[in-house]
Amino acid sequence: MLKLVGIIPPVVTPVNEDESIDEDSLTRQLKRLKDEGVHGFFILGSAGEFVSLRDSERRKVIQISVAHMKGKLPILVGTMDTSTLRTIENAKVAEDMGADAVVVTAPFYYNYSSKEVMRHFELVSKSVNIPVVIYNIPQLTKFNMRPEEVVSLSSIENIIGIKDSSGSYTNLLSLLEALGDREDFFILIGEENIAGIGMAMGADGAIMAIANIAPSLSVKMYEVAKAGRMDELKQLQARLRKLMRIYDFGAPISCLKAALSLMGIGNGKACEPFEKLTNEAYEGIKQVLNELGLLP
């Protein structure tokens, strides 16, 4: 059985000026993350700009990731889309290309009822023979998965976990109370501000974008949380929050890519219509990275 534990970065997707995949930079980022101890990869997530990439480039991301990391660490592939059939098509492509699991949100753009969203997950899960992970991100899908809905979906054999990016500590506690003792269902935190305490409370790990920048710090936070070393956890969470100041300088995607470019990975470009950050923003991000010792 696939186990989803620890730090699983939602991998940033480096692109060239024409928004084709920067294969060298993506490969180096995957290797860097692995070398610094992460426990898996989530490609084509929100931080990976899945919604902005052309279908051909999405497939290229899967191809590169599988070619370099298949069998080394679990590869989760985002297959989110605006309808059930589109999501199923994405999921089948990911499965055929070697994904270890697919990650699925509620369909977005239209407003859907709870019954409709539940049917969406049921149909997607039946369409593939690999595990499915629920992705709860209500700020972008306009639908918040209630704990009782997650419990119901967890009875489906190949739905094995949830990435909860709601940012609600109450929601997280409810999930842990209902599902925390299950060995066949994994609770992963998608909100960086509560990742440390959430893992200490029993969450299995975290899928957080900032791990692209500081994977070893994120892994250390997971290890300390699981060991119950709360004073040390508090210090590490504080360092992570300092690093999150990079988000003060623009759109989160643009800031992540700018930070990576300063670390020698990619050119800092985010997909249109995101603007390239100003020189002043780059200097601000550089200062944050320097203060935390993340630049040579």
mmCIF file of C-alpha atoms in Angstrom:
data_model
loop_
_atom_site.group_PDB
_atom_site.id
_atom_site.type_symbol
_atom_site.label_atom_id
_atom_site.label_comp_id
_atom_site.label_asym_id
_atom_site.label_seq_id
_atom_site.Cartn_x
_atom_site.Cartn_y
_atom_site.Cartn_z
ATOM 1 C CA MET A 1 0.000 0.000 0.000
ATOM 2 C CA LEU A 2 1.211 3.495 -0.854
ATOM 3 C CA LYS A 3 2.074 5.424 2.302
ATOM 4 C CA LEU A 4 1.823 9.212 2.230
ATOM 5 C CA VAL A 5 3.834 10.563 5.129
ATOM 6 C CA GLY A 6 6.322 13.350 5.712
ATOM 7 C CA ILE A 7 7.077 16.343 3.520
ATOM 8 C CA ILE A 8 5.758 16.115 -0.036
ATOM 9 C CA PRO A 9 6.507 19.397 -1.847
ATOM 10 C CA PRO A 10 4.048 20.646 -4.462
ATOM 11 C CA VAL A 11 6.825 21.021 -6.995
ATOM 12 C CA VAL A 12 7.206 24.389 -8.717
ATOM 13 C CA THR A 13 7.268 24.036 -12.521
ATOM 14 C CA PRO A 14 10.124 26.028 -14.117
ATOM 15 C CA VAL A 15 9.202 27.320 -17.576
ATOM 16 C CA ASN A 16 11.023 28.999 -20.433
ATOM 17 C CA GLU A 17 9.968 32.374 -21.827
ATOM 18 C CA ASP A 18 7.519 30.653 -24.217
ATOM 19 C CA GLU A 19 6.078 28.706 -21.252
ATOM 20 C CA SER A 20 7.489 25.404 -22.412
ATOM 21 C CA ILE A 21 8.942 23.308 -19.603
ATOM 22 C CA ASP A 22 12.487 24.127 -18.544
ATOM 23 C CA GLU A 23 13.491 20.477 -18.392
ATOM 24 C CA ASP A 24 16.938 21.010 -16.906
ATOM 25 C CA SER A 25 15.665 23.214 -14.080
ATOM 26 C CA LEU A 26 12.780 20.863 -13.263
ATOM 27 C CA THR A 27 15.146 17.902 -13.164
ATOM 28 C CA ARG A 28 17.583 19.741 -10.902
ATOM 29 C CA GLN A 29 14.791 20.821 -8.571
ATOM 30 C CA LEU A 30 13.484 17.263 -8.265
ATOM 31 C CA LYS A 31 16.992 15.993 -7.524
ATOM 32 C CA ARG A 32 17.607 18.779 -5.005
ATOM 33 C CA LEU A 33 14.383 18.004 -3.162
ATOM 34 C CA LYS A 34 15.197 14.294 -3.053
ATOM 35 C CA ASP A 35 18.758 14.938 -1.878
ATOM 36 C CA GLU A 36 17.459 17.110 0.970
ATOM 37 C CA GLY A 37 15.251 14.343 2.276
ATOM 38 C CA VAL A 38 11.668 14.955 1.133
ATOM 39 C CA HIS A 39 9.311 11.990 1.218
ATOM 40 C CA GLY A 40 7.552 12.379 -2.140
ATOM 41 C CA PHE A 41 6.575 14.764 -4.921
ATOM 42 C CA PHE A 42 3.276 16.411 -5.802
ATOM 43 C CA ILE A 43 3.591 17.615 -9.388
ATOM 44 C CA LEU A 44 1.035 19.742 -11.244
ATOM 45 C CA GLY A 45 -0.434 21.176 -8.078
ATOM 46 C CA SER A 46 -1.327 24.796 -7.402
ATOM 47 C CA ALA A 47 2.339 25.720 -6.879
ATOM 48 C CA GLY A 48 3.079 23.803 -10.081
ATOM 49 C CA GLU A 49 0.711 26.043 -12.097
ATOM 50 C CA PHE A 50 -1.305 23.094 -13.389
ATOM 51 C CA VAL A 51 -4.158 25.385 -14.359
ATOM 52 C CA SER A 52 -1.892 27.583 -16.518
ATOM 53 C CA LEU A 53 0.100 24.944 -18.394
ATOM 54 C CA ARG A 54 -0.878 23.611 -21.799
ATOM 55 C CA ASP A 55 -1.829 19.932 -21.885
ATOM 56 C CA SER A 56 1.348 19.058 -23.784
ATOM 57 C CA GLU A 57 3.462 20.721 -21.099
ATOM 58 C CA ARG A 58 1.556 18.993 -18.296
ATOM 59 C CA ARG A 59 2.391 15.663 -19.887
ATOM 60 C CA LYS A 60 6.021 16.721 -20.175
ATOM 61 C CA VAL A 61 6.141 17.445 -16.425
ATOM 62 C CA ILE A 62 4.828 13.945 -15.717
ATOM 63 C CA GLN A 63 7.250 12.392 -18.199
ATOM 64 C CA ILE A 64 10.298 14.129 -16.698
ATOM 65 C CA SER A 65 9.286 13.390 -13.114
ATOM 66 C CA VAL A 66 8.607 9.721 -13.781
ATOM 67 C CA ALA A 67 11.803 9.315 -15.815
ATOM 68 C CA HIS A 68 13.970 10.639 -12.991
ATOM 69 C CA MET A 69 12.109 9.721 -9.797
ATOM 70 C CA LYS A 70 9.859 6.716 -10.408
ATOM 71 C CA GLY A 71 10.585 4.052 -7.824
ATOM 72 C CA LYS A 72 12.663 6.426 -5.697
ATOM 73 C CA LEU A 73 9.875 8.458 -4.089
ATOM 74 C CA PRO A 74 6.081 8.510 -4.551
ATOM 75 C CA ILE A 75 4.916 10.734 -7.408
ATOM 76 C CA LEU A 76 1.502 12.340 -6.909
ATOM 77 C CA VAL A 77 0.036 14.042 -9.977
ATOM 78 C CA GLY A 78 -2.561 16.788 -9.886
ATOM 79 C CA THR A 79 -5.437 15.981 -12.242
ATOM 80 C CA MET A 80 -7.825 18.725 -11.145
ATOM 81 C CA ASP A 81 -10.200 20.211 -13.714
ATOM 82 C CA THR A 82 -13.522 21.919 -14.286
ATOM 83 C CA SER A 83 -15.647 18.817 -14.838
ATOM 84 C CA THR A 84 -15.717 15.158 -13.941
ATOM 85 C CA LEU A 85 -14.965 13.844 -17.436
ATOM 86 C CA ARG A 86 -12.054 16.230 -17.877
ATOM 87 C CA THR A 87 -10.678 15.156 -14.501
ATOM 88 C CA ILE A 88 -11.065 11.486 -15.427
ATOM 89 C CA GLU A 89 -9.206 12.066 -18.688
ATOM 90 C CA ASN A 90 -6.357 13.759 -16.812
ATOM 91 C CA ALA A 91 -6.273 10.973 -14.228
ATOM 92 C CA LYS A 92 -6.078 8.247 -16.864
ATOM 93 C CA VAL A 93 -3.217 10.049 -18.612
ATOM 94 C CA ALA A 94 -1.355 10.337 -15.308
ATOM 95 C CA GLU A 95 -1.919 6.661 -14.517
ATOM 96 C CA ASP A 96 -0.767 5.569 -17.973
ATOM 97 C CA MET A 97 2.378 7.693 -17.652
ATOM 98 C CA GLY A 98 3.406 6.162 -14.329
ATOM 99 C CA ALA A 99 1.902 8.259 -11.530
ATOM 100 C CA ASP A 100 1.763 6.573 -8.132
ATOM 101 C CA ALA A 101 -1.412 8.477 -7.188
ATOM 102 C CA VAL A 102 -3.617 11.249 -8.521
ATOM 103 C CA VAL A 103 -4.765 14.310 -6.614
ATOM 104 C CA VAL A 104 -8.286 15.612 -7.202
ATOM 105 C CA THR A 105 -10.213 18.712 -6.114
ATOM 106 C CA ALA A 106 -13.894 19.398 -6.390
ATOM 107 C CA PRO A 107 -14.597 20.581 -9.945
ATOM 108 C CA PHE A 108 -14.203 24.343 -10.097
ATOM 109 C CA TYR A 109 -15.817 27.338 -11.867
ATOM 110 C CA TYR A 110 -19.479 26.371 -11.332
ATOM 111 C CA ASN A 111 -21.004 26.003 -7.878
ATOM 112 C CA TYR A 112 -21.774 22.369 -7.057
ATOM 113 C CA SER A 113 -23.812 20.746 -4.307
ATOM 114 C CA SER A 114 -22.328 18.325 -1.807
ATOM 115 C CA LYS A 115 -24.065 15.439 -3.550
ATOM 116 C CA GLU A 116 -22.572 16.456 -6.898
ATOM 117 C CA VAL A 117 -19.051 16.789 -5.502
ATOM 118 C CA MET A 118 -19.306 13.408 -3.795
ATOM 119 C CA ARG A 119 -20.396 11.855 -7.087
ATOM 120 C CA HIS A 120 -17.435 13.538 -8.793
ATOM 121 C CA PHE A 121 -14.969 11.840 -6.448
ATOM 122 C CA GLU A 122 -16.738 8.492 -6.713
ATOM 123 C CA LEU A 123 -16.635 8.544 -10.523
ATOM 124 C CA VAL A 124 -13.006 9.645 -10.688
ATOM 125 C CA SER A 125 -11.926 6.978 -8.195
ATOM 126 C CA LYS A 126 -13.648 4.281 -10.244
ATOM 127 C CA SER A 127 -11.909 5.409 -13.430
ATOM 128 C CA VAL A 128 -8.346 4.585 -12.315
ATOM 129 C CA ASN A 129 -6.541 1.705 -10.665
ATOM 130 C CA ILE A 130 -4.172 3.832 -8.590
ATOM 131 C CA PRO A 131 -4.805 5.721 -5.340
ATOM 132 C CA VAL A 132 -6.718 9.000 -5.263
ATOM 133 C CA VAL A 133 -5.980 11.845 -2.854
ATOM 134 C CA ILE A 134 -8.660 14.432 -2.040
ATOM 135 C CA TYR A 135 -7.459 18.026 -2.357
ATOM 136 C CA ASN A 136 -9.509 20.462 -0.282
ATOM 137 C CA ILE A 137 -8.764 24.050 -1.299
ATOM 138 C CA PRO A 138 -12.051 25.946 -0.900
ATOM 139 C CA GLN A 139 -10.546 29.359 -1.579
ATOM 140 C CA LEU A 140 -10.052 28.276 -5.215
ATOM 141 C CA THR A 141 -12.808 25.693 -5.776
ATOM 142 C CA LYS A 142 -15.581 27.455 -3.823
ATOM 143 C CA PHE A 143 -16.353 24.147 -2.094
ATOM 144 C CA ASN A 144 -15.131 23.194 1.381
ATOM 145 C CA MET A 145 -15.011 19.468 2.093
ATOM 146 C CA ARG A 146 -16.664 18.880 5.457
ATOM 147 C CA PRO A 147 -15.070 16.234 7.678
ATOM 148 C CA GLU A 148 -18.131 13.990 7.424
ATOM 149 C CA GLU A 149 -17.874 14.098 3.615
ATOM 150 C CA VAL A 150 -14.214 13.106 3.805
ATOM 151 C CA VAL A 151 -15.105 10.234 6.143
ATOM 152 C CA SER A 152 -17.713 9.026 3.659
ATOM 153 C CA LEU A 153 -15.272 9.174 0.738
ATOM 154 C CA SER A 154 -12.612 7.379 2.783
ATOM 155 C CA SER A 155 -14.724 4.229 2.565
ATOM 156 C CA ILE A 156 -13.908 4.036 -1.157
ATOM 157 C CA GLU A 157 -11.010 1.600 -1.449
ATOM 158 C CA ASN A 158 -8.599 3.671 -3.520
ATOM 159 C CA ILE A 159 -9.265 7.062 -1.892
ATOM 160 C CA ILE A 160 -6.363 7.020 0.543
ATOM 161 C CA GLY A 161 -5.935 10.539 1.883
ATOM 162 C CA ILE A 162 -6.567 14.243 1.862
ATOM 163 C CA LYS A 163 -4.488 17.330 1.339
ATOM 164 C CA ASP A 164 -6.345 19.900 3.436
ATOM 165 C CA SER A 165 -5.463 23.433 2.352
ATOM 166 C CA SER A 166 -8.488 25.044 3.984
ATOM 167 C CA GLY A 167 -6.239 26.635 6.607
ATOM 168 C CA SER A 168 -8.828 25.810 9.254
ATOM 169 C CA TYR A 169 -7.336 24.386 12.435
ATOM 170 C CA THR A 170 -10.849 23.379 13.522
ATOM 171 C CA ASN A 171 -11.305 21.470 10.276
ATOM 172 C CA LEU A 172 -7.955 19.747 10.788
ATOM 173 C CA LEU A 173 -8.841 18.703 14.340
ATOM 174 C CA SER A 174 -12.149 17.270 13.134
ATOM 175 C CA LEU A 175 -10.337 15.255 10.457
ATOM 176 C CA LEU A 176 -7.837 13.962 13.006
ATOM 177 C CA GLU A 177 -10.607 12.995 15.426
ATOM 178 C CA ALA A 178 -12.511 11.126 12.724
ATOM 179 C CA LEU A 179 -9.680 9.583 10.709
ATOM 180 C CA GLY A 180 -6.445 10.019 12.646
ATOM 181 C CA ASP A 181 -6.338 6.396 13.820
ATOM 182 C CA ARG A 182 -6.780 4.952 10.328
ATOM 183 C CA GLU A 183 -3.620 3.332 8.952
ATOM 184 C CA ASP A 184 -5.043 3.268 5.425
ATOM 185 C CA PHE A 185 -5.949 6.973 5.182
ATOM 186 C CA PHE A 186 -3.466 9.842 5.331
ATOM 187 C CA ILE A 187 -4.049 13.431 6.442
ATOM 188 C CA LEU A 188 -1.668 15.930 4.864
ATOM 189 C CA ILE A 189 -1.630 19.633 5.703
ATOM 190 C CA GLY A 190 -1.527 22.138 2.859
ATOM 191 C CA GLU A 191 -1.411 25.313 4.958
ATOM 192 C CA GLU A 192 2.108 26.309 5.993
ATOM 193 C CA ASN A 193 1.102 28.303 9.087
ATOM 194 C CA ILE A 194 -0.371 25.279 10.871
ATOM 195 C CA ALA A 195 1.860 22.559 9.434
ATOM 196 C CA GLY A 196 4.118 22.156 12.462
ATOM 197 C CA ILE A 197 1.449 21.992 15.142
ATOM 198 C CA GLY A 198 -0.781 19.929 12.852
ATOM 199 C CA MET A 199 1.876 17.259 12.395
ATOM 200 C CA ALA A 200 2.545 17.268 16.134
ATOM 201 C CA MET A 201 -1.187 16.712 16.706
ATOM 202 C CA GLY A 202 -1.225 13.667 14.434
ATOM 203 C CA ALA A 203 -1.325 14.713 10.780
ATOM 204 C CA ASP A 204 0.771 12.382 8.645
ATOM 205 C CA GLY A 205 2.706 15.101 6.871
ATOM 206 C CA ALA A 206 2.493 18.294 4.871
ATOM 207 C CA ILE A 207 2.285 19.334 1.242
ATOM 208 C CA MET A 208 3.467 22.935 1.430
ATOM 209 C CA ALA A 209 4.855 25.156 -1.293
ATOM 210 C CA ILE A 210 7.551 26.725 0.871
ATOM 211 C CA ALA A 211 9.271 23.311 0.979
ATOM 212 C CA ASN A 212 10.416 24.061 -2.574
ATOM 213 C CA ILE A 213 12.714 26.694 -1.082
ATOM 214 C CA ALA A 214 13.703 25.047 2.212
ATOM 215 C CA PRO A 215 13.182 21.287 1.915
ATOM 216 C CA SER A 216 15.640 20.306 4.644
ATOM 217 C CA LEU A 217 14.075 22.775 7.099
ATOM 218 C CA SER A 218 10.635 21.378 6.274
ATOM 219 C CA VAL A 219 11.814 17.787 6.728
ATOM 220 C CA LYS A 220 13.424 18.686 10.045
ATOM 221 C CA MET A 221 10.156 20.241 11.184
ATOM 222 C CA TYR A 222 8.318 17.018 10.356
ATOM 223 C CA GLU A 223 10.853 14.914 12.255
ATOM 224 C CA VAL A 224 10.771 17.179 15.302
ATOM 225 C CA ALA A 225 6.955 17.312 15.292
ATOM 226 C CA LYS A 226 6.698 13.531 15.213
ATOM 227 C CA ALA A 227 9.250 13.247 18.025
ATOM 228 C CA GLY A 228 7.202 15.629 20.171
ATOM 229 C CA ARG A 229 10.074 18.079 20.666
ATOM 230 C CA MET A 230 7.801 21.096 20.979
ATOM 231 C CA ASP A 231 10.369 23.750 21.900
ATOM 232 C CA GLU A 232 12.454 22.864 18.867
ATOM 233 C CA LEU A 233 9.326 22.706 16.712
ATOM 234 C CA LYS A 234 8.392 26.220 17.779
ATOM 235 C CA GLN A 235 11.805 27.488 16.660
ATOM 236 C CA LEU A 236 11.609 25.730 13.296
ATOM 237 C CA GLN A 237 8.074 26.973 12.655
ATOM 238 C CA ALA A 238 9.296 30.504 13.420
ATOM 239 C CA ARG A 239 12.078 30.105 10.834
ATOM 240 C CA LEU A 240 9.552 28.881 8.303
ATOM 241 C CA ARG A 241 7.326 31.874 8.986
ATOM 242 C CA LYS A 242 10.299 34.191 8.440
ATOM 243 C CA LEU A 243 10.900 32.502 5.107
ATOM 244 C CA MET A 244 7.253 33.038 4.198
ATOM 245 C CA ARG A 245 7.996 36.765 4.130
ATOM 246 C CA ILE A 246 9.026 36.175 0.518
ATOM 247 C CA TYR A 247 5.286 36.195 -0.218
ATOM 248 C CA ASP A 248 5.152 39.886 0.731
ATOM 249 C CA PHE A 249 6.693 40.873 -2.603
ATOM 250 C CA GLY A 250 4.089 39.700 -5.115
ATOM 251 C CA ALA A 251 1.925 36.776 -6.191
ATOM 252 C CA PRO A 252 2.960 33.616 -4.302
ATOM 253 C CA ILE A 253 3.845 31.730 -7.500
ATOM 254 C CA SER A 254 6.003 34.601 -8.727
ATOM 255 C CA CYS A 255 7.734 34.874 -5.352
ATOM 256 C CA LEU A 256 8.489 31.152 -5.190
ATOM 257 C CA LYS A 257 9.936 31.215 -8.687
ATOM 258 C CA ALA A 258 11.966 34.338 -7.968
ATOM 259 C CA ALA A 259 13.417 32.700 -4.852
ATOM 260 C CA LEU A 260 14.331 29.568 -6.784
ATOM 261 C CA SER A 261 15.970 31.627 -9.529
ATOM 262 C CA LEU A 262 18.118 33.341 -6.892
ATOM 263 C CA MET A 263 19.116 29.848 -5.777
ATOM 264 C CA GLY A 264 20.105 28.946 -9.338
ATOM 265 C CA ILE A 265 16.988 27.104 -10.487
ATOM 266 C CA GLY A 266 14.914 28.532 -13.335
ATOM 267 C CA ASN A 267 14.548 32.048 -14.673
ATOM 268 C CA GLY A 268 11.866 33.281 -12.277
ATOM 269 C CA LYS A 269 9.136 33.341 -14.921
ATOM 270 C CA ALA A 270 5.577 32.488 -13.919
ATOM 271 C CA CYS A 271 2.949 31.712 -16.555
ATOM 272 C CA GLU A 272 1.015 34.622 -18.032
ATOM 273 C CA PRO A 273 -0.647 36.803 -16.966
ATOM 274 C CA PHE A 274 1.516 36.866 -13.830
ATOM 275 C CA GLU A 275 3.993 39.723 -14.076
ATOM 276 C CA LYS A 276 7.715 39.380 -13.543
ATOM 277 C CA LEU A 277 8.655 40.784 -10.158
ATOM 278 C CA THR A 278 10.441 44.122 -9.928
ATOM 279 C CA ASN A 279 14.127 44.443 -9.097
ATOM 280 C CA GLU A 280 13.083 45.805 -5.703
ATOM 281 C CA ALA A 281 11.013 42.676 -5.059
ATOM 282 C CA TYR A 282 13.946 40.469 -6.020
ATOM 283 C CA GLU A 283 16.161 42.369 -3.598
ATOM 284 C CA GLY A 284 13.600 41.917 -0.827
ATOM 285 C CA ILE A 285 13.369 38.178 -1.448
ATOM 286 C CA LYS A 286 17.156 37.939 -1.629
ATOM 287 C CA GLN A 287 17.428 39.619 1.756
ATOM 288 C CA VAL A 288 15.003 37.124 3.326
ATOM 289 C CA LEU A 289 16.944 34.193 1.872
ATOM 290 C CA ASN A 290 20.251 35.638 3.046
ATOM 291 C CA GLU A 291 18.950 36.204 6.573
ATOM 292 C CA LEU A 292 18.059 32.524 6.776
ATOM 293 C CA GLY A 293 21.328 31.336 5.252
ATOM 294 C CA LEU A 294 19.685 29.889 2.151
ATOM 295 C CA LEU A 295 21.986 31.544 -0.382
ATOM 296 C CA PRO A 296 25.665 30.714 -0.900
#
